[in-house]
mmCIF file of N, CA and C in Angstrom:
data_model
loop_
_atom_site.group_PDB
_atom_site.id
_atom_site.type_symbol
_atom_site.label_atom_id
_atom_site.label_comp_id
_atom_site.label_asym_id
_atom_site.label_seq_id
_atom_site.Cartn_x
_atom_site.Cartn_y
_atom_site.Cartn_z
ATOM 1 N N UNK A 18 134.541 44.005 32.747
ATOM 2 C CA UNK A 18 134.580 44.513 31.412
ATOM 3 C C UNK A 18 135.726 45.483 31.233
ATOM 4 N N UNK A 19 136.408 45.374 30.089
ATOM 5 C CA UNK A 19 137.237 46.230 29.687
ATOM 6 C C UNK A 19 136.843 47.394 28.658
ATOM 7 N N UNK A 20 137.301 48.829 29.050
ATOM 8 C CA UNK A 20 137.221 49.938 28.570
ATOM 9 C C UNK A 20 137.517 49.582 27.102
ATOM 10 N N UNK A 21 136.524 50.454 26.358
ATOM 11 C CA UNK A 21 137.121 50.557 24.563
ATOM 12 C C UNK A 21 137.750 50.871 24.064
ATOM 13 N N UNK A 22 139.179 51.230 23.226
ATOM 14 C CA UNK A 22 139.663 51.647 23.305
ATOM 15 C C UNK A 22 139.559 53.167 23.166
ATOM 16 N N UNK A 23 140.404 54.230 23.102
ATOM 17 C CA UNK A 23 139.568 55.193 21.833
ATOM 18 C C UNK A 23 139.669 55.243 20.437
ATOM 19 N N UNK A 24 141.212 54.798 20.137
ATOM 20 C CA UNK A 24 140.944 55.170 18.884
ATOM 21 C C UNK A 24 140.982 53.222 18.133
ATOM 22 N N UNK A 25 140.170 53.891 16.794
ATOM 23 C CA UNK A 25 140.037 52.263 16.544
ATOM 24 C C UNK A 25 142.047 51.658 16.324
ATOM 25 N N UNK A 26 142.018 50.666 15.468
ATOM 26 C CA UNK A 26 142.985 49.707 15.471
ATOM 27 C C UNK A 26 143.897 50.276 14.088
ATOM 28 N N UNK A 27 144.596 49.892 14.186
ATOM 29 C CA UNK A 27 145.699 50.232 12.937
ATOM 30 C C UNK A 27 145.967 51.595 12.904
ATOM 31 N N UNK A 28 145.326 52.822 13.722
ATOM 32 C CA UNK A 28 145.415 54.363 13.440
ATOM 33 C C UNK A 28 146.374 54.258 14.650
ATOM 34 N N UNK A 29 147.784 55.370 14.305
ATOM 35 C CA UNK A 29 148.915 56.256 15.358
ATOM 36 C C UNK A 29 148.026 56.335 16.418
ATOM 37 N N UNK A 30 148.777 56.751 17.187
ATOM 38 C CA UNK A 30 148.421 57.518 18.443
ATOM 39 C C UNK A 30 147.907 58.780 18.510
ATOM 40 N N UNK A 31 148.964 59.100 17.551
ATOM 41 C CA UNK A 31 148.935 60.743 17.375
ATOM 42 C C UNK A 31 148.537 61.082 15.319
ATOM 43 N N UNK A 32 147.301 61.211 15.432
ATOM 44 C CA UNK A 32 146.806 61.190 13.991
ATOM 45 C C UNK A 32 147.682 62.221 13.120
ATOM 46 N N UNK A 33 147.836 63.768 14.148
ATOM 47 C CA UNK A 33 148.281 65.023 13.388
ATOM 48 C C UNK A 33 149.583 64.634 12.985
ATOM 49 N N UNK A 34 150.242 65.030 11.773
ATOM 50 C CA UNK A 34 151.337 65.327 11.937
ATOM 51 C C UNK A 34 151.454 66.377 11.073
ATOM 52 N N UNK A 35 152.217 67.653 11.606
ATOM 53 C CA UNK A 35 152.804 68.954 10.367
ATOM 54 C C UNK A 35 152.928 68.589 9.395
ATOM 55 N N UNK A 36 152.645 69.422 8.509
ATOM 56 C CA UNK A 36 152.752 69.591 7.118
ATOM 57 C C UNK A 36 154.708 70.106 7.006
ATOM 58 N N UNK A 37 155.073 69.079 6.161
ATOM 59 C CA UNK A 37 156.767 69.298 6.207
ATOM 60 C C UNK A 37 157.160 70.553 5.394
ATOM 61 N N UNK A 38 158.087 71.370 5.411
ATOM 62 C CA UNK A 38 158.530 72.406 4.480
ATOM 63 C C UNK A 38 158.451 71.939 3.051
ATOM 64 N N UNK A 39 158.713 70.482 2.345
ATOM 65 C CA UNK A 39 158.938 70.006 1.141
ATOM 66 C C UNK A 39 157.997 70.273 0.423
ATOM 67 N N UNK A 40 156.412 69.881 1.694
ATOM 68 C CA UNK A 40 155.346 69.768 1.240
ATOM 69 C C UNK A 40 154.735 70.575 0.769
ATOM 70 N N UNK A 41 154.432 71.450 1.777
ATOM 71 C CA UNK A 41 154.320 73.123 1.939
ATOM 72 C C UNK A 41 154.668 73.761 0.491
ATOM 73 N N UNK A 42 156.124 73.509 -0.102
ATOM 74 C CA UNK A 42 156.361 74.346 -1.170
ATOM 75 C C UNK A 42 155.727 73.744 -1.829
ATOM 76 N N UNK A 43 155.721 72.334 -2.368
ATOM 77 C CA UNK A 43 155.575 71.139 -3.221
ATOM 78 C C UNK A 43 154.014 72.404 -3.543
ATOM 79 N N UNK A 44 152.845 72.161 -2.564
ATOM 80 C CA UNK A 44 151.143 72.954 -2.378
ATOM 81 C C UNK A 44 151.690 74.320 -2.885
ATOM 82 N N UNK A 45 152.315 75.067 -2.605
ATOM 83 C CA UNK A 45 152.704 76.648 -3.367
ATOM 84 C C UNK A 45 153.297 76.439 -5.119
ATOM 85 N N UNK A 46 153.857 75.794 -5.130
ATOM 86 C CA UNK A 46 154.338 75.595 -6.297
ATOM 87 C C UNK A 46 153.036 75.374 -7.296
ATOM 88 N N UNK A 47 152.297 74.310 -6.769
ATOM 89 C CA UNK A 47 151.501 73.586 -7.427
ATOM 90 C C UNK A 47 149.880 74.555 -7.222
ATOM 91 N N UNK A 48 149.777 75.778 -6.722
ATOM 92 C CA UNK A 48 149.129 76.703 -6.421
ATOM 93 C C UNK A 48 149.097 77.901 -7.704
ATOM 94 N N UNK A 49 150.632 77.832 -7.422
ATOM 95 C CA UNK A 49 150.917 79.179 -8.408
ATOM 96 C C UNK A 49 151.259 79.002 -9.655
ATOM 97 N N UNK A 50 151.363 77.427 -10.284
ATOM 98 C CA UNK A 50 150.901 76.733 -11.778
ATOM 99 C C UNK A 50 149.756 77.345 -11.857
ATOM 100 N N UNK A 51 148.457 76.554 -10.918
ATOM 101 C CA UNK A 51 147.537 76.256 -11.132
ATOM 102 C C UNK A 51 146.698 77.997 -11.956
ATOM 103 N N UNK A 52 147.256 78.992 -11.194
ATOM 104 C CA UNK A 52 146.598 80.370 -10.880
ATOM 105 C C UNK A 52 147.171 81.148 -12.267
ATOM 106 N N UNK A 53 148.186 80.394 -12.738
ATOM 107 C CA UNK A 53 148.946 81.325 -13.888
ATOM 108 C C UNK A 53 148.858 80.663 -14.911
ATOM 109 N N UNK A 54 148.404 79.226 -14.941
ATOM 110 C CA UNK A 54 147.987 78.956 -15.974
ATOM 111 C C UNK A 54 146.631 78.929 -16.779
ATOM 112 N N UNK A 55 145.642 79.103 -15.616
ATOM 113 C CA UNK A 55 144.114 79.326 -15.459
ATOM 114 C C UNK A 55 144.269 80.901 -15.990
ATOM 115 N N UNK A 56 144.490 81.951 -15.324
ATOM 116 C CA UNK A 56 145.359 83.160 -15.894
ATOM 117 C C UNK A 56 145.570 83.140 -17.555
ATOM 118 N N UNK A 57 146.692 82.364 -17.624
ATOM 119 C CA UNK A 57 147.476 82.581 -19.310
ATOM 120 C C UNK A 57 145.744 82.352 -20.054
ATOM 121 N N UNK A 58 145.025 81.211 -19.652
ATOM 122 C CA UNK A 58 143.522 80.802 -20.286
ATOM 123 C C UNK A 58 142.989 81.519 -21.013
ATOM 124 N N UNK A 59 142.969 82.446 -19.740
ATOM 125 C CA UNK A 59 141.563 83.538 -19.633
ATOM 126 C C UNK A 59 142.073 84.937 -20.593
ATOM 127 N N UNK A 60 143.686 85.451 -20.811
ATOM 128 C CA UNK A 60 143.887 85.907 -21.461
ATOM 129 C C UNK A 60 144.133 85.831 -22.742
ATOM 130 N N UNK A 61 144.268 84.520 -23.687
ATOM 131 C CA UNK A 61 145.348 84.393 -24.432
ATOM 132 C C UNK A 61 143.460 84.883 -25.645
ATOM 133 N N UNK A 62 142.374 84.668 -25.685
ATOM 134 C CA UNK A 62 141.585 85.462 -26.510
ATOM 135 C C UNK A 62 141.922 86.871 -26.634
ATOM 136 N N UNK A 63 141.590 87.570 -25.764
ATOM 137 C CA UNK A 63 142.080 88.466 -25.372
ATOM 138 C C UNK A 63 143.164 89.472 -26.070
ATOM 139 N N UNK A 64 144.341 88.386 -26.334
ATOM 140 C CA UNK A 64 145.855 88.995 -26.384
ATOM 141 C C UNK A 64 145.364 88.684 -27.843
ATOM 142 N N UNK A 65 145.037 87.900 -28.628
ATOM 143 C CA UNK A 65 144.574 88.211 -30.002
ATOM 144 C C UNK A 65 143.693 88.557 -30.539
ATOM 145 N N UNK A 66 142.761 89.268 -30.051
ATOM 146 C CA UNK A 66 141.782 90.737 -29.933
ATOM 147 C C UNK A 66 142.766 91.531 -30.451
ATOM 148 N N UNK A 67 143.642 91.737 -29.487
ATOM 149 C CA UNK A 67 144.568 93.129 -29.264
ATOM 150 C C UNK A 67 145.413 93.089 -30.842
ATOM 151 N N UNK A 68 146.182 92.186 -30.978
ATOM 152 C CA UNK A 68 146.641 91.507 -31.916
ATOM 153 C C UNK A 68 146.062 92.309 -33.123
ATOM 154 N N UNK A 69 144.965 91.375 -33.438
ATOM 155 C CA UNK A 69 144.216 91.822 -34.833
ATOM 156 C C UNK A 69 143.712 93.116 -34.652
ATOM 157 N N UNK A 70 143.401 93.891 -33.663
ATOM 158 C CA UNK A 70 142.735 94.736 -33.492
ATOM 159 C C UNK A 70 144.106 96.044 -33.987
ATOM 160 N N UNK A 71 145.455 96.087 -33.339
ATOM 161 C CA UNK A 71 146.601 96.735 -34.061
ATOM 162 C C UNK A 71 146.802 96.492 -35.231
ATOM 163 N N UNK A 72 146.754 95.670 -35.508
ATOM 164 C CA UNK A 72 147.058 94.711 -37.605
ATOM 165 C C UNK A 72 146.178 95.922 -38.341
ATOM 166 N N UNK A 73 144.712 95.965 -37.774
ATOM 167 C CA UNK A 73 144.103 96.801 -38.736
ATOM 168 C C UNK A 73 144.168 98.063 -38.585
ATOM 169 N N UNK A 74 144.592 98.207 -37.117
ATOM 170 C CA UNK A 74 145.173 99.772 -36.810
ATOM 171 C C UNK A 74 146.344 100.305 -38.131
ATOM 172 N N UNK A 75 146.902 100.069 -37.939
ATOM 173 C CA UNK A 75 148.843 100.097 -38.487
ATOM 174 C C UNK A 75 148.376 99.686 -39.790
ATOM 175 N N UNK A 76 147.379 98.958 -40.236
ATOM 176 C CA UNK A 76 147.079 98.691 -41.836
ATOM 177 C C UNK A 76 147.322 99.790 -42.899
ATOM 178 N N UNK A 77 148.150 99.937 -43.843
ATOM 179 C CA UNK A 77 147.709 100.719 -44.789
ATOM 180 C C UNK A 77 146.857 100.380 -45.801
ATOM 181 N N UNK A 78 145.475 101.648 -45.757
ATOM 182 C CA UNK A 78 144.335 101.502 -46.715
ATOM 183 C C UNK A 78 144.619 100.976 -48.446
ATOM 184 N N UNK A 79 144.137 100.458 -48.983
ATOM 185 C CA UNK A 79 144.152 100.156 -50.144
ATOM 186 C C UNK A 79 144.232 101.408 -51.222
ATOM 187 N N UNK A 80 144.865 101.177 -52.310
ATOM 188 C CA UNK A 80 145.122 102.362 -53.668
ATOM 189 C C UNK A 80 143.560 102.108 -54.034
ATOM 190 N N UNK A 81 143.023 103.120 -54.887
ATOM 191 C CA UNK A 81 141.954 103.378 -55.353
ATOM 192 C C UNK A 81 141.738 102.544 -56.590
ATOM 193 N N UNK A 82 140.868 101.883 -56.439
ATOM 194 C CA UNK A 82 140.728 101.014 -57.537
ATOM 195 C C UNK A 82 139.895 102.123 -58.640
ATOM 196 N N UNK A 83 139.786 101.760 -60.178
ATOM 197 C CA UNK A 83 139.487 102.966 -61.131
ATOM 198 C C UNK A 83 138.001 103.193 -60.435
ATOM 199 N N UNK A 84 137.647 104.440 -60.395
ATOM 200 C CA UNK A 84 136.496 105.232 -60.782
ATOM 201 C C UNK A 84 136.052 105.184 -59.131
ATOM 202 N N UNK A 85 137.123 104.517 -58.186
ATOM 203 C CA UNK A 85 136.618 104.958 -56.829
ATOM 204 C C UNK A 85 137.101 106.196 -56.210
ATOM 205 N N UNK A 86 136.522 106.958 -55.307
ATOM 206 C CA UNK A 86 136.373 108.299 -55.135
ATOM 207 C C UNK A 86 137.135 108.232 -53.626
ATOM 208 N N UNK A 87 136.307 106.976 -52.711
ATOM 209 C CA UNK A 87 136.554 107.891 -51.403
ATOM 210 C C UNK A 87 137.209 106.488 -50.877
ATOM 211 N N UNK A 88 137.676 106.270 -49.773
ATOM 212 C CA UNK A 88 138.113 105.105 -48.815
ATOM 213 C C UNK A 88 139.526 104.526 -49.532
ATOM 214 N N UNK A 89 140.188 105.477 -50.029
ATOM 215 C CA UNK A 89 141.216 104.759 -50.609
ATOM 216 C C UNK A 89 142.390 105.558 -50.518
ATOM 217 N N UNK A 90 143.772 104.928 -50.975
ATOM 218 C CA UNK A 90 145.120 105.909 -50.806
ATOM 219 C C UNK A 90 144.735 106.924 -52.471
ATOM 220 N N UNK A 91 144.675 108.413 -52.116
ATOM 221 C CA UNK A 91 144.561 109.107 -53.234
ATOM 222 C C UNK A 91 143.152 109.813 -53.712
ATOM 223 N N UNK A 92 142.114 108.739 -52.913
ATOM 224 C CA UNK A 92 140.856 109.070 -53.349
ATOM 225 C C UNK A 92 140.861 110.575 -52.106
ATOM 226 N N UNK A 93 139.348 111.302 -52.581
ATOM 227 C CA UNK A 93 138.656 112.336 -52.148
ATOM 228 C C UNK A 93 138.935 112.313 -50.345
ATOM 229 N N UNK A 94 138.627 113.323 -49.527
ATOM 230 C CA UNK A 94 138.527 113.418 -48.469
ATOM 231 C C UNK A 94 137.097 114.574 -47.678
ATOM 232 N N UNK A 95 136.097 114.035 -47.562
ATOM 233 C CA UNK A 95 135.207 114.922 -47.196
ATOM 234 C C UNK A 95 135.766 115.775 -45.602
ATOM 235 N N UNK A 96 135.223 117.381 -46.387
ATOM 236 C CA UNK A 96 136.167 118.674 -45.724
ATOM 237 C C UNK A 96 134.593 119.146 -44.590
ATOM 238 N N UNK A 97 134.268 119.565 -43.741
ATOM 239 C CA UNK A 97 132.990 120.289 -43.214
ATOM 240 C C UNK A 97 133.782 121.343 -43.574
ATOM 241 N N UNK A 98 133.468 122.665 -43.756
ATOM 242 C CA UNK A 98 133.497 123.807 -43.927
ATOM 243 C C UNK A 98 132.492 124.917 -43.493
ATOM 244 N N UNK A 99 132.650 125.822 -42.643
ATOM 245 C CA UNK A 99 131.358 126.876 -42.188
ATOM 246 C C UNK A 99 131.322 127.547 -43.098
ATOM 247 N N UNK A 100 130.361 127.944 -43.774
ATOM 248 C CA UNK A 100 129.807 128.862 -44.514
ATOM 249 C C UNK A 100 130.636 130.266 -44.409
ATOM 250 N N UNK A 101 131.097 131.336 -45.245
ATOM 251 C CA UNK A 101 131.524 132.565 -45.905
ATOM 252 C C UNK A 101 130.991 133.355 -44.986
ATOM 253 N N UNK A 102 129.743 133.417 -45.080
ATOM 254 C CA UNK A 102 129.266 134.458 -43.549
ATOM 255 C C UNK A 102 129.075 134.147 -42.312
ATOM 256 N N UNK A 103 128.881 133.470 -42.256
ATOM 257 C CA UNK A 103 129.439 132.520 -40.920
ATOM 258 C C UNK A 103 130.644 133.664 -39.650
ATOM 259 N N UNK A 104 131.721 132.710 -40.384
ATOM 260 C CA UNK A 104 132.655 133.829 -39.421
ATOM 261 C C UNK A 104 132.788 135.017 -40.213
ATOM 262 N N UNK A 105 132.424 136.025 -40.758
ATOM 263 C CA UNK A 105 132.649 137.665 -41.055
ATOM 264 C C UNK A 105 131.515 138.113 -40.128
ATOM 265 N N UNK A 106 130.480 137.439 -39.968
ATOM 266 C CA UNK A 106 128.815 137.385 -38.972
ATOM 267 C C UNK A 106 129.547 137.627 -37.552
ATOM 268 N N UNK A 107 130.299 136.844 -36.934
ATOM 269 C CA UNK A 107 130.874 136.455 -35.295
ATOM 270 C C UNK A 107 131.940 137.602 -34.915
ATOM 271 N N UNK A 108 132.816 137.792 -36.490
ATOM 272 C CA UNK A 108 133.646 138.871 -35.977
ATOM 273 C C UNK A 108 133.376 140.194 -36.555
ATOM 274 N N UNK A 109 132.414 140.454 -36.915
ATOM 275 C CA UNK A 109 131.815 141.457 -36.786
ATOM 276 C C UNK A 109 131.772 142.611 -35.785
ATOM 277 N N UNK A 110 131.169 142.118 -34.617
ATOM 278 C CA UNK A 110 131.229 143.051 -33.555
ATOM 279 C C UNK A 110 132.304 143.127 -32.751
ATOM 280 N N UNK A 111 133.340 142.097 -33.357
ATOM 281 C CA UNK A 111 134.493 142.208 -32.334
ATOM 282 C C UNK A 111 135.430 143.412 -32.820
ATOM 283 N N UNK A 112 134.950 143.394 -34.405
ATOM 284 C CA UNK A 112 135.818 144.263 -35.076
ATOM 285 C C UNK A 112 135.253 146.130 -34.594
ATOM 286 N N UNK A 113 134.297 145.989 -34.396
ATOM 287 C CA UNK A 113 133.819 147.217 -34.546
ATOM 288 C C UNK A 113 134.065 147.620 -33.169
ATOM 289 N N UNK A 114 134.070 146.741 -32.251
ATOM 290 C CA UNK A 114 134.397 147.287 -30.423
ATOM 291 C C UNK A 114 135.802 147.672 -30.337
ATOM 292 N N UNK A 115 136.590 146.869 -31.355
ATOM 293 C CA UNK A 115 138.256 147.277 -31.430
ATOM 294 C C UNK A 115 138.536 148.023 -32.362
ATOM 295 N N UNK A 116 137.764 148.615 -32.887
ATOM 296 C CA UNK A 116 138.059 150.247 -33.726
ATOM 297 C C UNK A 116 137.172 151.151 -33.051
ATOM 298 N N UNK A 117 136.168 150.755 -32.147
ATOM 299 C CA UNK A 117 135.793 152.200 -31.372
ATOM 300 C C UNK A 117 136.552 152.700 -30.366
ATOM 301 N N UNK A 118 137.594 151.716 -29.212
ATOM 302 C CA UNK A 118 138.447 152.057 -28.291
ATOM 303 C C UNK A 118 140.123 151.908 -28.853
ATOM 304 N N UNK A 119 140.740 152.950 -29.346
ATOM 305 C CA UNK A 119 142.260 152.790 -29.371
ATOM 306 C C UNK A 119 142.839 152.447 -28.739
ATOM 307 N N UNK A 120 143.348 151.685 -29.463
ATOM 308 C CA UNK A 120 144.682 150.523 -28.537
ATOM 309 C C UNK A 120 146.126 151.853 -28.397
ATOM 310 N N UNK A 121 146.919 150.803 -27.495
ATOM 311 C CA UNK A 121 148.013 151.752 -26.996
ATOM 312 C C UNK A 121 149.009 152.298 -28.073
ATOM 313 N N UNK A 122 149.516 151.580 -29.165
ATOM 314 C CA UNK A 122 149.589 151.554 -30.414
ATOM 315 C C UNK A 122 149.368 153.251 -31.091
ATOM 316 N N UNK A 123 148.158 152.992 -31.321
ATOM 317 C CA UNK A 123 147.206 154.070 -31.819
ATOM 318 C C UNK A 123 147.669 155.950 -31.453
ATOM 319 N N UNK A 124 148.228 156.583 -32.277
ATOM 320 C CA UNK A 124 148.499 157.809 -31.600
ATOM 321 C C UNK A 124 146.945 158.168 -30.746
ATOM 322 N N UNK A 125 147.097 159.554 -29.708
ATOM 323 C CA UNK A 125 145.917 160.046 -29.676
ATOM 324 C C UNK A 125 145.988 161.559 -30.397
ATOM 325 N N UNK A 126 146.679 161.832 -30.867
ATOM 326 C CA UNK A 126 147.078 163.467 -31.660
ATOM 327 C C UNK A 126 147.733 162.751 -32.880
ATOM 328 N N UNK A 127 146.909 163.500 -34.278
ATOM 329 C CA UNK A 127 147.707 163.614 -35.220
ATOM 330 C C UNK A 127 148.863 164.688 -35.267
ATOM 331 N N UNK A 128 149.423 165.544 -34.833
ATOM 332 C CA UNK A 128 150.328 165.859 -34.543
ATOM 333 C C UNK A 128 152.120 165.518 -34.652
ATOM 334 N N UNK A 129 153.006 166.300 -35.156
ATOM 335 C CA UNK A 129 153.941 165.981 -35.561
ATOM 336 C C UNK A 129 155.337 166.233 -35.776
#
């Protein structure tokens, strides 16, 4: 009896062969499409978010149409304001601690 062979029929000898430099780039090339265009995908919603989202930034508001008050070029602007006693209340005691100790300013002799 004769031994089998090992490898079957029609296959090289030598199955491996390197991957050639051509190839190699040919797989990088076709890598770094793949990654930047999957990429551009995933951003391009995104980039017109941003888009519309500046448009209404940079928008100038509309003129006041008649008898409107607020949200418009010209209309009203609500002010908060603290109350009249409010701050005369806070500086109160600041005033009175800086007229009980004379500043450097301040003679200490009326004298003349």
């Amino acid at each position: 009896m004769t031994s089998p062979d090992p490898l079957p029929r029609g296959l090289p000898d030598d199955p491996f062969r390197p991957t050639s430099r051509r190839r190699k780039l040919l797989i990088a090339v076709l890598a770094l499409g793949t990654t930047l265009t999957i990429g551009l995908a995933m951003l391009t919603p995104h980039a017109a978010a941003v888009r519309a989202a500046l448009a209404l930034k940079f928008a100038e508001p509309p003129p006041c149409a008649p008898g409107q008050l607020r949200g418009c070029v010209g209309g009203m602007m609500d002010i908060v304001v603290l109350p009249v006693s409010a701050p005369a209340a806070s500086a109160a005691p600041a005033a009175a601690a800086s007229a009980a100790v004379p500043g450097p300013s301040a003679p200490a002799s009326g004298g003349g």
